[in-house]
Tab-separated table of C-alpha atoms in Angstrom:
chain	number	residue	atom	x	y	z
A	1	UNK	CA	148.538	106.543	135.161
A	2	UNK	CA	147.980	105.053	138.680
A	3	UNK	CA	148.651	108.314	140.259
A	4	UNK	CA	145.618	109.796	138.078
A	5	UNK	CA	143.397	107.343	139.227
A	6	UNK	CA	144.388	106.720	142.780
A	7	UNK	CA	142.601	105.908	145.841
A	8	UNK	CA	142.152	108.950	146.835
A	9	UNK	CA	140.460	110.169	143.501
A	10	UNK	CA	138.498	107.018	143.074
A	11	UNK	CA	136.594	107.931	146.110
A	12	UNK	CA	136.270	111.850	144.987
A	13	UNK	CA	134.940	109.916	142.169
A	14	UNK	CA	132.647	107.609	143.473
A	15	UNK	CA	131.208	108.907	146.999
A	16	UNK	CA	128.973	111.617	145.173
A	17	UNK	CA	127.502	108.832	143.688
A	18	UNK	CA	125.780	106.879	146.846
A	19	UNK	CA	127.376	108.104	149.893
A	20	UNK	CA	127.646	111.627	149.446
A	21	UNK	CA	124.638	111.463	146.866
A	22	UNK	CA	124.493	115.756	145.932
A	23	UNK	CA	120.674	115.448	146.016
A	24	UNK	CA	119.765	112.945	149.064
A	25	UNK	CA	122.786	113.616	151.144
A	26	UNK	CA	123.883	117.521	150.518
A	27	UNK	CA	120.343	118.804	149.808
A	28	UNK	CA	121.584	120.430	146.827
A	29	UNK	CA	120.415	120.685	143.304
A	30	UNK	CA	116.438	120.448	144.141
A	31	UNK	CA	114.918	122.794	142.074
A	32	UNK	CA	115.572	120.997	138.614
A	33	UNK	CA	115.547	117.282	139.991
A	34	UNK	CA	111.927	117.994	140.607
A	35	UNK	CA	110.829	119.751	137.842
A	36	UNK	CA	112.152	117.694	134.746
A	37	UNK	CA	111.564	114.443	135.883
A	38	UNK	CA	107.970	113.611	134.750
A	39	UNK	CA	109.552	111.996	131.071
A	40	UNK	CA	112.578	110.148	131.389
A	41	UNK	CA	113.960	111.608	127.949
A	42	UNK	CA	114.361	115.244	130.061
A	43	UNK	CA	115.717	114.064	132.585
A	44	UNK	CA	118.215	112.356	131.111
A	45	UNK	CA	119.607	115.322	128.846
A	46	UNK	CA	119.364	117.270	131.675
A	47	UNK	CA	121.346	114.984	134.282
A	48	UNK	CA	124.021	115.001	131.336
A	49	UNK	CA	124.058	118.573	130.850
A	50	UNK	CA	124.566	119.293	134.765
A	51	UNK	CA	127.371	116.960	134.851
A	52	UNK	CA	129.482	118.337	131.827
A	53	UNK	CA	129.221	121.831	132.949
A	54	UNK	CA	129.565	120.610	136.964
A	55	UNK	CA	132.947	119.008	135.204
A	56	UNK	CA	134.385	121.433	133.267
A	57	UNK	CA	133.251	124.475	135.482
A	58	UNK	CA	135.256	122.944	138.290
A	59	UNK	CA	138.008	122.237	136.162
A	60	UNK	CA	137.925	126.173	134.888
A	61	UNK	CA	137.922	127.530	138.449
A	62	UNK	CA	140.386	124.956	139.369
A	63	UNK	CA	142.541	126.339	136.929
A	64	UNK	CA	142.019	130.178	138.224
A	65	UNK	CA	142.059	129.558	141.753
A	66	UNK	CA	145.260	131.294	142.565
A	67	UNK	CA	144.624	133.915	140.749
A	68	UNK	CA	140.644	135.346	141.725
A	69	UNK	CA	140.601	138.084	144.341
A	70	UNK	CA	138.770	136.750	147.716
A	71	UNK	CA	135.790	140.129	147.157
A	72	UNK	CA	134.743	138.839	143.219
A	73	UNK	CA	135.186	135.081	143.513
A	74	UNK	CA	131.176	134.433	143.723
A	75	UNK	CA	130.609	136.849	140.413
A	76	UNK	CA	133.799	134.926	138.828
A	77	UNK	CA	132.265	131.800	139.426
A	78	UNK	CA	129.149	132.535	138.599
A	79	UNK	CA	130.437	134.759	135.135
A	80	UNK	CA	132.156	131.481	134.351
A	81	UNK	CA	128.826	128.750	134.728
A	82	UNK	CA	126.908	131.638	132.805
A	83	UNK	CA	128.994	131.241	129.660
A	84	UNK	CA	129.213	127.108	130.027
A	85	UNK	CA	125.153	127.100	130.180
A	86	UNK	CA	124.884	129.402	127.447
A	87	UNK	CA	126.867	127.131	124.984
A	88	UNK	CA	125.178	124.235	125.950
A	89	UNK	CA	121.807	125.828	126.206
A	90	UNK	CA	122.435	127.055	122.081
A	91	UNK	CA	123.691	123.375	122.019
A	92	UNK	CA	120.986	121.559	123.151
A	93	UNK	CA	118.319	124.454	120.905
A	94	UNK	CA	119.958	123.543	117.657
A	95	UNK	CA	120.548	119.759	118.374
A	96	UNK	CA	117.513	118.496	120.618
A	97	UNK	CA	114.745	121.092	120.110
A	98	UNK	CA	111.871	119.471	121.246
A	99	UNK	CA	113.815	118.699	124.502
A	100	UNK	CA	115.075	122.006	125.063
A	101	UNK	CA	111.228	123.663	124.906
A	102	UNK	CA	110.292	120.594	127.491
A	103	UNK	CA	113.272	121.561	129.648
A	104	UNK	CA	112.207	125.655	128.879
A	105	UNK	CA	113.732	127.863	131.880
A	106	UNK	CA	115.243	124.902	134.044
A	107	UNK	CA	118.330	125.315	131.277
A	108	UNK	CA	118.928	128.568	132.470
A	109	UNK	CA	118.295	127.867	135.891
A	110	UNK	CA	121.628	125.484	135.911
A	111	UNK	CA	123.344	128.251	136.613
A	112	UNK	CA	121.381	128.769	140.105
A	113	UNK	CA	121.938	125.041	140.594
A	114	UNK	CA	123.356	124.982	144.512
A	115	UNK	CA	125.292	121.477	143.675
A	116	UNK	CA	127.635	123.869	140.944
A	117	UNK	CA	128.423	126.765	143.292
A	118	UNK	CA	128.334	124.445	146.184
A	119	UNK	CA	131.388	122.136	144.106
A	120	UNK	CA	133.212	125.369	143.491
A	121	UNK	CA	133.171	126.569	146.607
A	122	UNK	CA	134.005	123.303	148.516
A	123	UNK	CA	136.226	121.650	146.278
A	124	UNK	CA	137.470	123.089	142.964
A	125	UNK	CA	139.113	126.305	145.248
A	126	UNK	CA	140.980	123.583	147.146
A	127	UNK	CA	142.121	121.543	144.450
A	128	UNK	CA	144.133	121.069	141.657
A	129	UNK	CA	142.039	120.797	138.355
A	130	UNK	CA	142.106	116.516	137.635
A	131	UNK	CA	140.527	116.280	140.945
A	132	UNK	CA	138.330	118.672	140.655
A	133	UNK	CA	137.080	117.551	136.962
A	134	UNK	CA	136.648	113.684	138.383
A	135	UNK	CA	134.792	115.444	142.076
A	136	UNK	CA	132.640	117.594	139.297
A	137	UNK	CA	132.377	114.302	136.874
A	138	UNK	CA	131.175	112.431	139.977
A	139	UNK	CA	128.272	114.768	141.547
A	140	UNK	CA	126.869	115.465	138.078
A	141	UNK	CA	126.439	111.191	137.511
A	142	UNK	CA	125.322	111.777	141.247
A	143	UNK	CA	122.726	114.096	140.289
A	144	UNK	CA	121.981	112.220	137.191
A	145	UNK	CA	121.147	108.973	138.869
A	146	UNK	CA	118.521	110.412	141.018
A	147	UNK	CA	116.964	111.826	137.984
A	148	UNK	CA	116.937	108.982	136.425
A	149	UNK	CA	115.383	107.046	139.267
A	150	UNK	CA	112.231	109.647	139.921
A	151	UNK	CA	111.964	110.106	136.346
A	152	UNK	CA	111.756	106.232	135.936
A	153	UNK	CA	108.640	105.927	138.099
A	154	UNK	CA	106.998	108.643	137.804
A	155	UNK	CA	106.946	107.984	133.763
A	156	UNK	CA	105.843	104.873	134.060
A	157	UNK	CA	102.830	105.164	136.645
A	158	UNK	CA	102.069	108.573	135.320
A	159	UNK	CA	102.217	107.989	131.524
A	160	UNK	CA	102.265	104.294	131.507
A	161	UNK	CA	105.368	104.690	128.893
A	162	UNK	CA	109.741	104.642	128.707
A	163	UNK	CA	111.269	106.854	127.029
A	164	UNK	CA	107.744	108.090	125.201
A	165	UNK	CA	106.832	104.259	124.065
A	166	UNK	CA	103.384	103.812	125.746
A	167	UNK	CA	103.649	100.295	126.417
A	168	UNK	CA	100.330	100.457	128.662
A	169	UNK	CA	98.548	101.439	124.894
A	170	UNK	CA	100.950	98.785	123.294
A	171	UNK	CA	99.717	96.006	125.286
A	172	UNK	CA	95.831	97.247	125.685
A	173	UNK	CA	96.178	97.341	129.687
A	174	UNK	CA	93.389	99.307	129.868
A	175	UNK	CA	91.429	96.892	128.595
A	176	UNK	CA	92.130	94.953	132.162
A	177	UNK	CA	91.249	97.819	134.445
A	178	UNK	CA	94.084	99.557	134.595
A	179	UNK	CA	94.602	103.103	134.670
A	180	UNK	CA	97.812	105.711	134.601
A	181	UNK	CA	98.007	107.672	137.857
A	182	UNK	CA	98.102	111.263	136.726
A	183	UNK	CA	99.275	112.737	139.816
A	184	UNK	CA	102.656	111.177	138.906
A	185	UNK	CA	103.469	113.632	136.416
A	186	UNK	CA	102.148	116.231	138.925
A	187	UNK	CA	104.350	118.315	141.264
A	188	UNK	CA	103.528	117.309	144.271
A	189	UNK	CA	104.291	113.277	143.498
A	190	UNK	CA	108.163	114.288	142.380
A	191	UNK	CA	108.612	115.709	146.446
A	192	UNK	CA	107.152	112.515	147.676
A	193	UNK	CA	108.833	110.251	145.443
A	194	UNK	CA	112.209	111.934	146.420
A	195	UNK	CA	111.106	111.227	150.077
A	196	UNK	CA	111.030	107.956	149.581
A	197	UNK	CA	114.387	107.097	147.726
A	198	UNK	CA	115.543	109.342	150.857
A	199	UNK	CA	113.758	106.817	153.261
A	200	UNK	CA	115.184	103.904	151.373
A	201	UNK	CA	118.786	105.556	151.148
A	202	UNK	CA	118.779	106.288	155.462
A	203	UNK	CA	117.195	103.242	156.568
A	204	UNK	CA	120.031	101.214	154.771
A	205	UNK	CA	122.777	103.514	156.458
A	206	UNK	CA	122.344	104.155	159.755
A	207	UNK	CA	125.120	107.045	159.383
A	208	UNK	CA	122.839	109.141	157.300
A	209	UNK	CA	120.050	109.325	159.641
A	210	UNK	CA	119.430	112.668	161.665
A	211	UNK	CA	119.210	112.608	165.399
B	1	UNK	CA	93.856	146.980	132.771
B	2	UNK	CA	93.587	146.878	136.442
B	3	UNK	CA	91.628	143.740	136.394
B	4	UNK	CA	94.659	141.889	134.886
B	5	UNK	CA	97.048	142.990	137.104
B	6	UNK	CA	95.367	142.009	139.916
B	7	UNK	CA	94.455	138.754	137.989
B	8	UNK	CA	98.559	138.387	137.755
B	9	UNK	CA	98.880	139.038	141.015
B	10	UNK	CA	97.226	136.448	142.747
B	11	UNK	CA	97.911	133.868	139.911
B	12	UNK	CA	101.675	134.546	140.833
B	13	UNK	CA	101.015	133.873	144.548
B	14	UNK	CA	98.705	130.873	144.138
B	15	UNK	CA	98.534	129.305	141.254
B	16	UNK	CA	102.101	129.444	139.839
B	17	UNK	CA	103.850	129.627	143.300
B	18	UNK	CA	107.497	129.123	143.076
B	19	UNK	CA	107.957	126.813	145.618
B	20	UNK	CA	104.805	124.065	144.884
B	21	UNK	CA	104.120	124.899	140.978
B	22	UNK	CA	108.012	125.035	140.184
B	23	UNK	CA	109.929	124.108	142.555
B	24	UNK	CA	112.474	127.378	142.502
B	25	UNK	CA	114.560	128.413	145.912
B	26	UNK	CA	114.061	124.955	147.523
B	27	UNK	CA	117.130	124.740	148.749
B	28	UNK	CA	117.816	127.216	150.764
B	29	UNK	CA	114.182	127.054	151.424
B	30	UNK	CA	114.690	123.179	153.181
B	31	UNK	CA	117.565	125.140	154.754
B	32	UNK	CA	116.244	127.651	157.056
B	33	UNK	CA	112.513	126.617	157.529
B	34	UNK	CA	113.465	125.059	160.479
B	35	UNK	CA	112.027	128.438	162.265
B	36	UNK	CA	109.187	130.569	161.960
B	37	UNK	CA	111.231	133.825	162.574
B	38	UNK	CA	114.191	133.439	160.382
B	39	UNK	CA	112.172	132.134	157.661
B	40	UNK	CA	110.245	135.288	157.528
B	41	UNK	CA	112.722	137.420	157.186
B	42	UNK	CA	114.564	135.558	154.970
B	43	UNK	CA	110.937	135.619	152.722
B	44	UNK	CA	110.887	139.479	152.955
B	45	UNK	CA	114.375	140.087	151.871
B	46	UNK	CA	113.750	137.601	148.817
B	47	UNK	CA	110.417	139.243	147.932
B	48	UNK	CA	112.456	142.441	147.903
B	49	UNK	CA	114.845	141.453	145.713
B	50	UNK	CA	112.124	139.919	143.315
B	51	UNK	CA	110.821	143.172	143.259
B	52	UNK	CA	113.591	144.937	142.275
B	53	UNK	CA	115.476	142.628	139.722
B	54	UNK	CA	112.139	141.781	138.103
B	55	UNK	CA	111.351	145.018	136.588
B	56	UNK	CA	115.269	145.633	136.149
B	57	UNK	CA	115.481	142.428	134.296
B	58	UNK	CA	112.456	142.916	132.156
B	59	UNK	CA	114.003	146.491	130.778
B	60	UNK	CA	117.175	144.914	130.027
B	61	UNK	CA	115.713	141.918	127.809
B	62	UNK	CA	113.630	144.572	125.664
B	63	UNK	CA	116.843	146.048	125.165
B	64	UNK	CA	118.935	142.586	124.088
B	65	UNK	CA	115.457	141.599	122.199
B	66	UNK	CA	115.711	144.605	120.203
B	67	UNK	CA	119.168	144.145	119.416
B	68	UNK	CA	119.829	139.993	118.608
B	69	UNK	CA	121.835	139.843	121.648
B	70	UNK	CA	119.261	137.483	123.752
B	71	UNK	CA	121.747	134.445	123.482
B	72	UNK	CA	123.541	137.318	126.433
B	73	UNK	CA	120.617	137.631	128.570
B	74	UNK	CA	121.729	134.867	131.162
B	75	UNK	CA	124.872	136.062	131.605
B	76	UNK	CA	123.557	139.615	132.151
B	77	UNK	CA	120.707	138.225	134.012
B	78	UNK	CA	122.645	136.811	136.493
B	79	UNK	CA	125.439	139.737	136.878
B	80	UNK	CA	121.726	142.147	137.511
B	81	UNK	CA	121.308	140.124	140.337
B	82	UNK	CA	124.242	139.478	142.100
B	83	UNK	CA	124.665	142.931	141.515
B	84	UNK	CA	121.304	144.202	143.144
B	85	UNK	CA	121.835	141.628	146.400
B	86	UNK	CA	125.593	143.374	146.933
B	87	UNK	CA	123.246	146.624	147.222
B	88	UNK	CA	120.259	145.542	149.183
B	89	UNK	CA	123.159	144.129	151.720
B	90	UNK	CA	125.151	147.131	151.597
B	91	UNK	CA	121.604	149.097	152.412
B	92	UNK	CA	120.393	146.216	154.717
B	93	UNK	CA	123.581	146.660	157.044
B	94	UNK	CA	123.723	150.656	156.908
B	95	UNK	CA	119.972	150.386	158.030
B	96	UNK	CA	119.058	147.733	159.758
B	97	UNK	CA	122.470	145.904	161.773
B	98	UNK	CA	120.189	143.517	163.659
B	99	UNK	CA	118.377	142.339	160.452
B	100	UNK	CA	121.884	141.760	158.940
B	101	UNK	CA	123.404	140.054	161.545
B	102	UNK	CA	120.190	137.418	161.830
B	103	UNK	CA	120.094	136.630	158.265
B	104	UNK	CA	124.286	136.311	158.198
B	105	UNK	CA	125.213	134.176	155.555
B	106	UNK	CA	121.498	133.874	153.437
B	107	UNK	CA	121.085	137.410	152.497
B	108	UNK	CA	124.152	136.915	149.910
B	109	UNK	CA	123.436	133.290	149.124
B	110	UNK	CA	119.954	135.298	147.778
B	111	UNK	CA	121.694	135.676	144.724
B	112	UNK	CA	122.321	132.324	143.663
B	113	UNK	CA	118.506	131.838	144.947
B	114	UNK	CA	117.048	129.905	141.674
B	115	UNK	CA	113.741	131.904	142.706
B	116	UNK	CA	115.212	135.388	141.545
B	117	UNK	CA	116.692	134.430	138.573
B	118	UNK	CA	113.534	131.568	137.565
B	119	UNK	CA	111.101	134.399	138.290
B	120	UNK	CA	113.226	136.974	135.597
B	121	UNK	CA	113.177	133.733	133.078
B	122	UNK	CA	109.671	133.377	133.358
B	123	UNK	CA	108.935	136.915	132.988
B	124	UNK	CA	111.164	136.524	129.842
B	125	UNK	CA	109.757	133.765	128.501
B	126	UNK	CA	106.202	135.811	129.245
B	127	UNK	CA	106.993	138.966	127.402
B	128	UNK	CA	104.294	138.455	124.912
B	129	UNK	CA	101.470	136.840	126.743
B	130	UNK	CA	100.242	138.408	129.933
B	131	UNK	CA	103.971	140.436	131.445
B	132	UNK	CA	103.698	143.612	128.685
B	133	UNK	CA	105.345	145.745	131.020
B	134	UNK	CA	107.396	146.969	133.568
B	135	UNK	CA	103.999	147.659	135.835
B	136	UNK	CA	103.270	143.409	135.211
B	137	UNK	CA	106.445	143.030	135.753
B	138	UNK	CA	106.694	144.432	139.389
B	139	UNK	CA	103.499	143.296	140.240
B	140	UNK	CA	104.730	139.395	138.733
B	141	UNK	CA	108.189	139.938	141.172
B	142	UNK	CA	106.014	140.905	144.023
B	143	UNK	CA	103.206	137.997	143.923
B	144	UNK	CA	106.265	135.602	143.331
B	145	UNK	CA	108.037	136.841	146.075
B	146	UNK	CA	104.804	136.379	148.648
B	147	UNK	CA	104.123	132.717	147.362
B	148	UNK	CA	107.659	131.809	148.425
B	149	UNK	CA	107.023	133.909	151.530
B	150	UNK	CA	103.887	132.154	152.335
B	151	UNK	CA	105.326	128.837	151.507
B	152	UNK	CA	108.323	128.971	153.731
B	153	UNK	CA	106.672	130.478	157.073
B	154	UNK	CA	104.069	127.309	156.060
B	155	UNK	CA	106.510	124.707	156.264
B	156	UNK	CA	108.518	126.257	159.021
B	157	UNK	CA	105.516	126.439	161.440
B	158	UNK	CA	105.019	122.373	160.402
B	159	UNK	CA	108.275	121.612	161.134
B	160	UNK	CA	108.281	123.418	164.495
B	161	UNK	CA	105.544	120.980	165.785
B	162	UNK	CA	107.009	117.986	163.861
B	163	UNK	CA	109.827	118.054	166.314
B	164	UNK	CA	107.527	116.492	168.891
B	165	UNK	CA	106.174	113.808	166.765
B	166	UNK	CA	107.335	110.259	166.723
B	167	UNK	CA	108.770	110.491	162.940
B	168	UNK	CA	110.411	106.897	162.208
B	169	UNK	CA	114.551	107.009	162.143
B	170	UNK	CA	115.016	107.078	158.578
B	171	UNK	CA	112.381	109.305	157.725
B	172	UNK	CA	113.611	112.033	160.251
B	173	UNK	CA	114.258	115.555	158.710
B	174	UNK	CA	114.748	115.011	155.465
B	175	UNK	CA	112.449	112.705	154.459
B	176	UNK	CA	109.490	113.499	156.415
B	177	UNK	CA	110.163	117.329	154.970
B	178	UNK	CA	110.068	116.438	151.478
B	179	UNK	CA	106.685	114.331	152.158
B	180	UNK	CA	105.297	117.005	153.941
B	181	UNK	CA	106.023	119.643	151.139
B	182	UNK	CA	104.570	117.359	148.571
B	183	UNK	CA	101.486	117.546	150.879
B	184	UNK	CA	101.123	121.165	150.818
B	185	UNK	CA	102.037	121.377	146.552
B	186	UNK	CA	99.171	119.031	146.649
B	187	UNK	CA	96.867	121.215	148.492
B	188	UNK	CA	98.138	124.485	146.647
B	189	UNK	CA	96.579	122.598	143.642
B	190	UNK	CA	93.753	123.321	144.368
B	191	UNK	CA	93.675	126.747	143.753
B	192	UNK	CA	94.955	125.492	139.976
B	193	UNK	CA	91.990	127.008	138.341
B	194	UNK	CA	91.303	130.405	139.868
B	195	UNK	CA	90.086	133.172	138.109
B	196	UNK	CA	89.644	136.844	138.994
């Protein structure tokens, strides 16, 4: 038991989550931590999703990685993500409907996500499969973190509500002047917002800074 | 008829750009817009491929529609692509050996490009509003493709002069980039209600 949770895999484990953050450190993963982030409830579901196919997609190539020829390992991997969104996508359709239509093509589009090819390709084809499951458990909780935190703000200045319970209604704020900021839930406030948590991330670790 | 494809058209490269409106291809857009030239030609070989796998794409889902097999069409999606990009790079370096040897290592990470394969799930998910055929369809890959083209040479020609400004230490690169791409989604906005 100590051997599966050793030093060495505690930190595969954990430095996705701050340190080696997918999103503000390897630039990966972009696309969808931008678009489903103006409710919390998508973001969520979709921060979970990423990490149980990052996990067991690493774990299935970790499994095959003697055995794929060096030309077809990208259409291999890629074959093998296809199928794992596809069962969760039916998943989440016949479980969380109204989610699934909010999340529409960025389901699909987990399949393009750079932070599961990138894992593949940098880890699970180097490692045996328990490491590769807790690297692939880490970076999707990575992922799912910065969801969580642009989600977080951008729901409540842009809707004035958690998890779709309008408190700014609930407690008749507009009766004192105040007003949601619409261009929360807008585009263009999820890049700046993920500028920012960058900021915050660099200027408390010098490392992380560019030149 | 002609109206609405050129209506499609420039809705694709404005108004629903893949870069500001969706956020598709960003990161190997954040990548390589560190410079003008590169960035170009990276923007032409994805609009290429856009207009290829688009129309491809769109054929193939009438085909699972009509037979209850959509719950296959990302699987098949996908394999279209990475399928097409082996062939454009295959043509690219018979061709063109200079082109091939500047764009090294992007022209195959095209495939995993969410851009190509968001642009072939739109066009699915658009089959019975305005993308009725394989005509929309190429002219829907095409106006895609541009946007990102346009969007990319944008932010590379910012970043270019950013490298003389005094950006604080923790905002440098990364940071600043995002910001500044927010900035330009903001002013793409703009053209949110355009009508031809």
């Amino acid at each position: 038991m100590s051997q599966l949770f050793s030093k060495k895999n505690k930190e595969v484990f954990s430095n996705p989550l701050s340190l080696n953050n997918p999103i503000t450190v390897q630039v990966l993963g972009i696309c969808s931590a931008l678009a489903v982030t103006a409710k919390l409830e998508p973001a969520i579901v979709m921060g979970l999703s990423v990490t149980v196919i990052t996990a067991f997609s690493n774990v299935i190539i970790s499994l095959l990685r003697k055995t794929i020829p060096n030309r077809i390992r990208i259409i291999v991997q890629l074959v093998v993500v296809a199928a794992l969104v596809t069962i969760v996508s039916e998943i989440l359709k016949a479980f969380a409907y109204d989610v699934s239509v909010q999340l529409s093509v960025y389901v699909g589009l987990i399949i393009t996500n750079c932070i599961l090819m990138g894992r593949l390709e940098a880890f699970a084809m180097q490692n045996a499969p328990w490491e590769s499951f807790l690297d692939g458990l880490g970076n999707g909780l990575g992922y799912a973190k910065i969801l969580f935190i642009i989600a977080f703000f951008r729901e409540i200045l842009g809707s004035g509500s958690i998890f779709n319970y309008n408190f700014v209604d609930a407690l008749h704020l507009q009766e004192y002047g105040y007003l949601n900021n619409g261009l929360m839930i807008l585009p263009p406030m999820a890049l700046v917002v993920c500028g920012c948590i960058i900021w915050y991330q660099r200027s408390r670790n010098k490392d992380l800074q560019e030149k | 008829m002609e109206t609405n494809l050129l209506s499609l058209f420039v809705k694709s490269i404005f108004v629903d750009n893949m870069i500001f409106a969706y956020f598709l291809g960003m990161c190997s857009y954040l990548a390589v817009s560190k410079n003008v030239k590169t960035s170009l030609g990276l923007g032409i070989a994805v609009t290429f491929v856009l207009v290829v796998t688009v129309p491809v794409n769109f054929y193939l889902n009438q085909y699972l529609q009509a037979n209850d097999l959509g719950f296959l069409s990302f699987i098949l999606f996908i394999a279209v692509i990475a399928g097409i990009v082996q062939l454009v790079e295959m043509v690219v370096e018979r061709f063109s050996p200079s082109l091939y040897a500047s764009l090294g290592i992007f022209l195959p990470l095209i495939a995993v490009n969410c851009a190509i394969m968001g642009a072939s799930l739109f066009m699915q998910q658009r089959v019975s509003t305005d993308i009725t055929s394989a005509g929309a369809a190429t002219v829907y890959g095409l106006g895609s493709g541009i946007g990102w083209l346009l969007a990319i040479v944008g932010l590379a020609a910012i970043r270019e002069k950013m490298q003389f400004s005094d950006v604080p230490a923790p905002l440098k690169g990364l940071g600043i980039t995002f910001i500044t791409v927010g900035l330009m989604a903001l002013a793409f906005m703009s053209f949110s209600g355009l009508k031809i």
